[in-house]
mmCIF file with all atom_site columns, C-alpha atoms in Angstrom:
data_model
loop_
_atom_site.group_PDB
_atom_site.id
_atom_site.type_symbol
_atom_site.label_atom_id
_atom_site.label_alt_id
_atom_site.label_comp_id
_atom_site.label_asym_id
_atom_site.label_entity_id
_atom_site.label_seq_id
_atom_site.pdbx_PDB_ins_code
_atom_site.Cartn_x
_atom_site.Cartn_y
_atom_site.Cartn_z
_atom_site.occupancy
_atom_site.B_iso_or_equiv
_atom_site.pdbx_formal_charge
_atom_site.auth_seq_id
_atom_site.auth_comp_id
_atom_site.auth_asym_id
_atom_site.auth_atom_id
_atom_site.pdbx_PDB_model_num
ATOM 1   C CA . MET Y 1 1   ? -47.112 44.470 -45.425 1.00 84.00 ? 138 MET Y CA 1
ATOM 2   C CA . GLN Y 1 2   ? -50.309 42.634 -46.223 1.00 89.00 ? 139 GLN Y CA 1
ATOM 3   C CA . LEU Y 1 3   ? -50.300 38.866 -46.686 1.00 90.00 ? 140 LEU Y CA 1
ATOM 4   C CA . ASP Y 1 4   ? -52.475 37.050 -49.262 1.00 93.00 ? 141 ASP Y CA 1
ATOM 5   C CA . ASP Y 1 5   ? -54.938 36.091 -46.511 1.00 94.00 ? 142 ASP Y CA 1
ATOM 6   C CA . GLY Y 1 6   ? -55.415 39.742 -45.553 1.00 92.00 ? 143 GLY Y CA 1
ATOM 7   C CA . ARG Y 1 7   ? -53.332 39.753 -42.371 1.00 91.00 ? 144 ARG Y CA 1
ATOM 8   C CA . ILE Y 1 8   ? -51.084 42.768 -41.934 1.00 92.00 ? 145 ILE Y CA 1
ATOM 9   C CA . ILE Y 1 9   ? -47.657 42.143 -40.493 1.00 91.00 ? 146 ILE Y CA 1
ATOM 10  C CA . CYS Y 1 10  ? -45.103 44.623 -39.309 1.00 90.00 ? 147 CYS Y CA 1
ATOM 11  C CA . ALA Y 1 11  ? -41.338 43.927 -39.553 1.00 84.00 ? 148 ALA Y CA 1
ATOM 12  C CA . GLN Y 1 12  ? -40.697 45.361 -36.069 1.00 83.00 ? 149 GLN Y CA 1
ATOM 13  C CA . ASP Y 1 13  ? -42.811 42.543 -34.609 1.00 85.00 ? 150 ASP Y CA 1
ATOM 14  C CA . TYR Y 1 14  ? -40.411 39.929 -35.980 1.00 83.00 ? 151 TYR Y CA 1
ATOM 15  C CA . LEU Y 1 15  ? -36.973 41.532 -35.869 1.00 83.00 ? 152 LEU Y CA 1
ATOM 16  C CA . LEU Y 1 16  ? -34.628 41.427 -32.928 1.00 80.00 ? 153 LEU Y CA 1
ATOM 17  C CA . PRO Y 1 17  ? -33.679 44.823 -31.533 1.00 75.00 ? 154 PRO Y CA 1
ATOM 18  C CA . ILE Y 1 18  ? -30.479 46.229 -32.926 1.00 78.00 ? 155 ILE Y CA 1
ATOM 19  C CA . GLN Y 1 19  ? -27.640 45.527 -30.542 1.00 79.00 ? 156 GLN Y CA 1
ATOM 20  C CA . ASP Y 1 20  ? -24.852 47.999 -30.062 1.00 81.00 ? 157 ASP Y CA 1
ATOM 21  C CA . PRO Y 1 21  ? -21.505 46.535 -31.084 1.00 88.00 ? 158 PRO Y CA 1
ATOM 22  C CA . ARG Y 1 22  ? -19.103 45.618 -28.313 1.00 93.00 ? 159 ARG Y CA 1
ATOM 23  C CA . LYS Y 1 23  ? -15.831 47.516 -28.318 1.00 95.00 ? 160 LYS Y CA 1
ATOM 24  C CA . ILE Y 1 24  ? -12.462 46.527 -26.858 1.00 97.00 ? 161 ILE Y CA 1
ATOM 25  C CA . ILE Y 1 25  ? -9.439  48.843 -26.769 1.00 97.00 ? 162 ILE Y CA 1
ATOM 26  C CA . ILE Y 1 26  ? -5.972  47.312 -26.388 1.00 96.00 ? 163 ILE Y CA 1
ATOM 27  C CA . SER Y 1 27  ? -3.130  49.663 -25.573 1.00 94.00 ? 164 SER Y CA 1
ATOM 28  C CA . GLY Y 1 28  ? 0.548   48.970 -25.161 1.00 88.00 ? 165 GLY Y CA 1
ATOM 29  C CA . ASP Y 1 29  ? 3.269   51.150 -23.663 1.00 91.00 ? 166 ASP Y CA 1
ATOM 30  C CA . ASN Y 1 30  ? 1.459   54.390 -22.939 1.00 93.00 ? 167 ASN Y CA 1
ATOM 31  C CA . ASP Y 1 31  ? 2.234   56.737 -20.081 1.00 93.00 ? 168 ASP Y CA 1
ATOM 32  C CA . ASN Y 1 32  ? -0.720  58.966 -20.951 1.00 95.00 ? 169 ASN Y CA 1
ATOM 33  C CA . PRO Y 1 33  ? -3.985  56.976 -21.051 1.00 96.00 ? 170 PRO Y CA 1
ATOM 34  C CA . SER Y 1 34  ? -5.977  60.167 -21.664 1.00 96.00 ? 171 SER Y CA 1
ATOM 35  C CA . LEU Y 1 35  ? -4.733  60.010 -25.269 1.00 95.00 ? 172 LEU Y CA 1
ATOM 36  C CA . LEU Y 1 36  ? -7.342  57.249 -25.652 1.00 97.00 ? 173 LEU Y CA 1
ATOM 37  C CA . THR Y 1 37  ? -10.275 59.270 -24.321 1.00 97.00 ? 174 THR Y CA 1
ATOM 38  C CA . GLN Y 1 38  ? -12.162 59.652 -27.607 1.00 95.00 ? 175 GLN Y CA 1
ATOM 39  C CA . VAL Y 1 39  ? -12.090 55.954 -28.496 1.00 94.00 ? 176 VAL Y CA 1
ATOM 40  C CA . ALA Y 1 40  ? -12.229 54.551 -24.970 1.00 96.00 ? 177 ALA Y CA 1
ATOM 41  C CA . LYS Y 1 41  ? -15.264 56.457 -23.708 1.00 93.00 ? 178 LYS Y CA 1
ATOM 42  C CA . THR Y 1 42  ? -17.501 54.252 -25.862 1.00 94.00 ? 179 THR Y CA 1
ATOM 43  C CA . ALA Y 1 43  ? -15.605 51.029 -25.171 1.00 97.00 ? 180 ALA Y CA 1
ATOM 44  C CA . ASN Y 1 44  ? -16.769 48.081 -23.104 1.00 97.00 ? 181 ASN Y CA 1
ATOM 45  C CA . VAL Y 1 45  ? -13.237 46.953 -22.214 1.00 98.00 ? 182 VAL Y CA 1
ATOM 46  C CA . LEU Y 1 46  ? -9.835  48.564 -21.959 1.00 98.00 ? 183 LEU Y CA 1
ATOM 47  C CA . VAL Y 1 47  ? -6.766  46.324 -21.895 1.00 98.00 ? 184 VAL Y CA 1
ATOM 48  C CA . HIS Y 1 48  ? -3.887  48.562 -20.855 1.00 98.00 ? 185 HIS Y CA 1
ATOM 49  C CA . GLU Y 1 49  ? -0.387  48.158 -19.559 1.00 97.00 ? 186 GLU Y CA 1
ATOM 50  C CA . ALA Y 1 50  ? 0.225   49.017 -15.922 1.00 97.00 ? 187 ALA Y CA 1
ATOM 51  C CA . THR Y 1 51  ? 3.903   48.305 -15.673 1.00 96.00 ? 188 THR Y CA 1
ATOM 52  C CA . TYR Y 1 52  ? 4.389   49.871 -12.262 1.00 96.00 ? 189 TYR Y CA 1
ATOM 53  C CA . THR Y 1 53  ? 2.780   51.142 -9.111  1.00 96.00 ? 190 THR Y CA 1
ATOM 54  C CA . GLN Y 1 54  ? 2.886   54.906 -8.716  1.00 96.00 ? 191 GLN Y CA 1
ATOM 55  C CA . ASP Y 1 55  ? 5.848   54.932 -6.312  1.00 95.00 ? 192 ASP Y CA 1
ATOM 56  C CA . ILE Y 1 56  ? 8.013   52.849 -8.639  1.00 94.00 ? 193 ILE Y CA 1
ATOM 57  C CA . ALA Y 1 57  ? 6.953   54.921 -11.672 1.00 94.00 ? 194 ALA Y CA 1
ATOM 58  C CA . ILE Y 1 58  ? 8.143   58.054 -9.882  1.00 93.00 ? 195 ILE Y CA 1
ATOM 59  C CA . LYS Y 1 59  ? 11.495  56.410 -9.073  1.00 93.00 ? 196 LYS Y CA 1
ATOM 60  C CA . VAL Y 1 60  ? 11.948  55.169 -12.655 1.00 91.00 ? 197 VAL Y CA 1
ATOM 61  C CA . GLY Y 1 61  ? 11.026  58.538 -14.165 1.00 88.00 ? 198 GLY Y CA 1
ATOM 62  C CA . PRO Y 1 62  ? 9.396   59.427 -17.476 1.00 81.00 ? 199 PRO Y CA 1
ATOM 63  C CA . GLY Y 1 63  ? 11.945  57.749 -19.781 1.00 80.00 ? 200 GLY Y CA 1
ATOM 64  C CA . PRO Y 1 64  ? 10.362  54.305 -20.293 1.00 79.00 ? 201 PRO Y CA 1
ATOM 65  C CA . GLN Y 1 65  ? 6.899   55.741 -21.151 1.00 88.00 ? 202 GLN Y CA 1
ATOM 66  C CA . HIS Y 1 66  ? 5.089   53.168 -19.063 1.00 93.00 ? 203 HIS Y CA 1
ATOM 67  C CA . SER Y 1 67  ? 1.995   53.788 -16.993 1.00 95.00 ? 204 SER Y CA 1
ATOM 68  C CA . TYR Y 1 68  ? 1.163   52.750 -13.470 1.00 97.00 ? 205 TYR Y CA 1
ATOM 69  C CA . ALA Y 1 69  ? -1.890  51.040 -12.015 1.00 98.00 ? 206 ALA Y CA 1
ATOM 70  C CA . LYS Y 1 70  ? -3.448  54.063 -10.320 1.00 98.00 ? 207 LYS Y CA 1
ATOM 71  C CA . LEU Y 1 71  ? -3.080  56.258 -13.424 1.00 97.00 ? 208 LEU Y CA 1
ATOM 72  C CA . VAL Y 1 72  ? -4.819  53.763 -15.703 1.00 98.00 ? 209 VAL Y CA 1
ATOM 73  C CA . ALA Y 1 73  ? -7.508  52.963 -13.136 1.00 98.00 ? 210 ALA Y CA 1
ATOM 74  C CA . GLN Y 1 74  ? -8.246  56.668 -12.581 1.00 98.00 ? 211 GLN Y CA 1
ATOM 75  C CA . PHE Y 1 75  ? -8.599  57.140 -16.319 1.00 98.00 ? 212 PHE Y CA 1
ATOM 76  C CA . ALA Y 1 76  ? -10.966 54.156 -16.595 1.00 98.00 ? 213 ALA Y CA 1
ATOM 77  C CA . ASN Y 1 77  ? -13.011 55.462 -13.689 1.00 98.00 ? 214 ASN Y CA 1
ATOM 78  C CA . GLU Y 1 78  ? -13.219 58.997 -15.120 1.00 98.00 ? 215 GLU Y CA 1
ATOM 79  C CA . ILE Y 1 79  ? -14.572 57.828 -18.481 1.00 97.00 ? 216 ILE Y CA 1
ATOM 80  C CA . GLY Y 1 80  ? -17.014 55.409 -16.822 1.00 97.00 ? 217 GLY Y CA 1
ATOM 81  C CA . LEU Y 1 81  ? -15.457 52.263 -18.253 1.00 97.00 ? 218 LEU Y CA 1
ATOM 82  C CA . ASP Y 1 82  ? -17.071 49.074 -16.949 1.00 97.00 ? 219 ASP Y CA 1
ATOM 83  C CA . ASN Y 1 83  ? -14.250 46.560 -17.593 1.00 98.00 ? 220 ASN Y CA 1
ATOM 84  C CA . LEU Y 1 84  ? -10.518 47.108 -17.134 1.00 98.00 ? 221 LEU Y CA 1
ATOM 85  C CA . VAL Y 1 85  ? -7.770  44.566 -17.765 1.00 98.00 ? 222 VAL Y CA 1
ATOM 86  C CA . LEU Y 1 86  ? -4.285  45.528 -16.619 1.00 98.00 ? 223 LEU Y CA 1
ATOM 87  C CA . THR Y 1 87  ? -1.285  43.839 -18.207 1.00 97.00 ? 224 THR Y CA 1
ATOM 88  C CA . HIS Y 1 88  ? 2.448   44.165 -19.019 1.00 95.00 ? 225 HIS Y CA 1
ATOM 89  C CA . PHE Y 1 89  ? 3.722   44.242 -15.444 1.00 95.00 ? 226 PHE Y CA 1
ATOM 90  C CA . SER Y 1 90  ? 7.335   44.794 -14.529 1.00 94.00 ? 227 SER Y CA 1
ATOM 91  C CA . PRO Y 1 91  ? 9.005   41.506 -13.511 1.00 92.00 ? 228 PRO Y CA 1
ATOM 92  C CA . ARG Y 1 92  ? 9.868   43.131 -10.163 1.00 92.00 ? 229 ARG Y CA 1
ATOM 93  C CA . TYR Y 1 93  ? 6.240   42.440 -9.102  1.00 92.00 ? 230 TYR Y CA 1
ATOM 94  C CA . GLN Y 1 94  ? 6.228   38.883 -7.815  1.00 87.00 ? 231 GLN Y CA 1
ATOM 95  C CA . ASN Y 1 95  ? 3.109   36.722 -7.723  1.00 85.00 ? 232 ASN Y CA 1
ATOM 96  C CA . ALA Y 1 96  ? 3.353   36.108 -3.996  1.00 77.00 ? 233 ALA Y CA 1
ATOM 97  C CA . ILE Y 1 97  ? 1.556   37.818 -1.150  1.00 76.00 ? 234 ILE Y CA 1
ATOM 98  C CA . ASN Y 1 98  ? 4.614   37.755 1.138   1.00 80.00 ? 235 ASN Y CA 1
ATOM 99  C CA . SER Y 1 99  ? 7.024   39.374 -1.332  1.00 80.00 ? 236 SER Y CA 1
ATOM 100 C CA . SER Y 1 100 ? 7.456   43.050 -1.995  1.00 83.00 ? 237 SER Y CA 1
ATOM 101 C CA . PRO Y 1 101 ? 6.863   44.475 -4.468  1.00 90.00 ? 238 PRO Y CA 1
ATOM 102 C CA . SER Y 1 102 ? 4.034   42.114 -5.314  1.00 92.00 ? 239 SER Y CA 1
ATOM 103 C CA . ILE Y 1 103 ? 1.516   41.897 -8.145  1.00 94.00 ? 240 ILE Y CA 1
ATOM 104 C CA . PHE Y 1 104 ? -1.045  42.451 -5.410  1.00 95.00 ? 241 PHE Y CA 1
ATOM 105 C CA . ASP Y 1 105 ? 0.412   45.956 -4.979  1.00 95.00 ? 242 ASP Y CA 1
ATOM 106 C CA . ILE Y 1 106 ? -0.645  46.676 -8.573  1.00 97.00 ? 243 ILE Y CA 1
ATOM 107 C CA . GLU Y 1 107 ? -4.147  45.348 -7.941  1.00 96.00 ? 244 GLU Y CA 1
ATOM 108 C CA . ASN Y 1 108 ? -4.554  47.147 -4.616  1.00 96.00 ? 245 ASN Y CA 1
ATOM 109 C CA . GLU Y 1 109 ? -3.411  50.452 -6.087  1.00 98.00 ? 246 GLU Y CA 1
ATOM 110 C CA . ALA Y 1 110 ? -5.874  50.177 -8.980  1.00 98.00 ? 247 ALA Y CA 1
ATOM 111 C CA . ARG Y 1 111 ? -8.728  49.269 -6.649  1.00 98.00 ? 248 ARG Y CA 1
ATOM 112 C CA . THR Y 1 112 ? -8.202  52.436 -4.599  1.00 98.00 ? 249 THR Y CA 1
ATOM 113 C CA . VAL Y 1 113 ? -9.664  54.438 -7.500  1.00 98.00 ? 250 VAL Y CA 1
ATOM 114 C CA . TYR Y 1 114 ? -11.567 51.899 -9.600  1.00 98.00 ? 251 TYR Y CA 1
ATOM 115 C CA . SER Y 1 115 ? -14.415 49.788 -8.226  1.00 96.00 ? 252 SER Y CA 1
ATOM 116 C CA . ARG Y 1 116 ? -15.806 48.231 -11.390 1.00 97.00 ? 253 ARG Y CA 1
ATOM 117 C CA . ASN Y 1 117 ? -14.783 45.006 -13.130 1.00 98.00 ? 254 ASN Y CA 1
ATOM 118 C CA . LEU Y 1 118 ? -10.965 44.752 -12.797 1.00 98.00 ? 255 LEU Y CA 1
ATOM 119 C CA . PHE Y 1 119 ? -8.662  41.966 -13.979 1.00 98.00 ? 256 PHE Y CA 1
ATOM 120 C CA . LEU Y 1 120 ? -4.905  41.480 -13.910 1.00 97.00 ? 257 LEU Y CA 1
ATOM 121 C CA . ALA Y 1 121 ? -3.979  39.540 -17.013 1.00 96.00 ? 258 ALA Y CA 1
ATOM 122 C CA . ASN Y 1 122 ? -1.761  36.490 -17.074 1.00 93.00 ? 259 ASN Y CA 1
ATOM 123 C CA . ASP Y 1 123 ? -0.315  34.764 -20.109 1.00 91.00 ? 260 ASP Y CA 1
ATOM 124 C CA . PHE Y 1 124 ? -2.939  32.638 -21.881 1.00 94.00 ? 261 PHE Y CA 1
ATOM 125 C CA . ASP Y 1 125 ? -5.887  34.053 -19.920 1.00 96.00 ? 262 ASP Y CA 1
ATOM 126 C CA . ARG Y 1 126 ? -9.168  33.931 -21.802 1.00 96.00 ? 263 ARG Y CA 1
ATOM 127 C CA . TYR Y 1 127 ? -12.069 36.297 -21.311 1.00 97.00 ? 264 TYR Y CA 1
ATOM 128 C CA . THR Y 1 128 ? -15.661 36.479 -22.477 1.00 96.00 ? 265 THR Y CA 1
ATOM 129 C CA . LEU Y 1 129 ? -17.506 39.719 -23.133 1.00 96.00 ? 266 LEU Y CA 1
ATOM 130 C CA . ASN Y 1 130 ? -21.228 38.999 -23.078 1.00 94.00 ? 267 ASN Y CA 1
ATOM 131 C CA . LYS Y 1 131 ? -23.918 40.849 -25.012 1.00 89.00 ? 268 LYS Y CA 1
ATOM 132 C CA . GLN Y 1 132 ? -24.616 43.057 -22.015 1.00 91.00 ? 269 GLN Y CA 1
ATOM 133 C CA . GLY Y 1 133 ? -20.971 44.220 -21.990 1.00 93.00 ? 270 GLY Y CA 1
ATOM 134 C CA . VAL Y 1 134 ? -19.895 42.284 -18.893 1.00 96.00 ? 271 VAL Y CA 1
ATOM 135 C CA . LEU Y 1 135 ? -16.404 40.784 -19.047 1.00 98.00 ? 272 LEU Y CA 1
ATOM 136 C CA . THR Y 1 136 ? -15.663 37.516 -17.260 1.00 97.00 ? 273 THR Y CA 1
ATOM 137 C CA . LYS Y 1 137 ? -12.522 35.439 -17.045 1.00 97.00 ? 274 LYS Y CA 1
ATOM 138 C CA . SER Y 1 138 ? -13.020 32.046 -18.645 1.00 93.00 ? 275 SER Y CA 1
ATOM 139 C CA . THR Y 1 139 ? -12.029 28.945 -16.730 1.00 84.00 ? 276 THR Y CA 1
ATOM 140 C CA . GLY Y 1 140 ? -10.454 25.840 -18.158 1.00 66.00 ? 277 GLY Y CA 1
#
């Protein structure tokens, strides 16, 4: 475009680059995370239930249709997901290091197969997903 004074300007010199939208997938009771592959492979964050650890899931059996930490974490790792939030834990997992089973068992199991950004959600937690797609837990 040419201005009245003869200068030529180009829109690309003044526009911000187009930013890809951020995408968050939230999944409830789901014993087969691979059902989410198509939508989750382009997501920045997956919030998914991890009701059990693998050993408890085997004892409980397939009836409740809940997943376990390792299963969800393996799925997230396989699709290259950068941010994983696990939630919907069985009340049998206490929030104490000295008790067993413990919520730390869920976290430890997930971390055996997933080394990216992992969170275990608590009621009223708040998170921020920045423009670069990095999830952080908000404080305060």
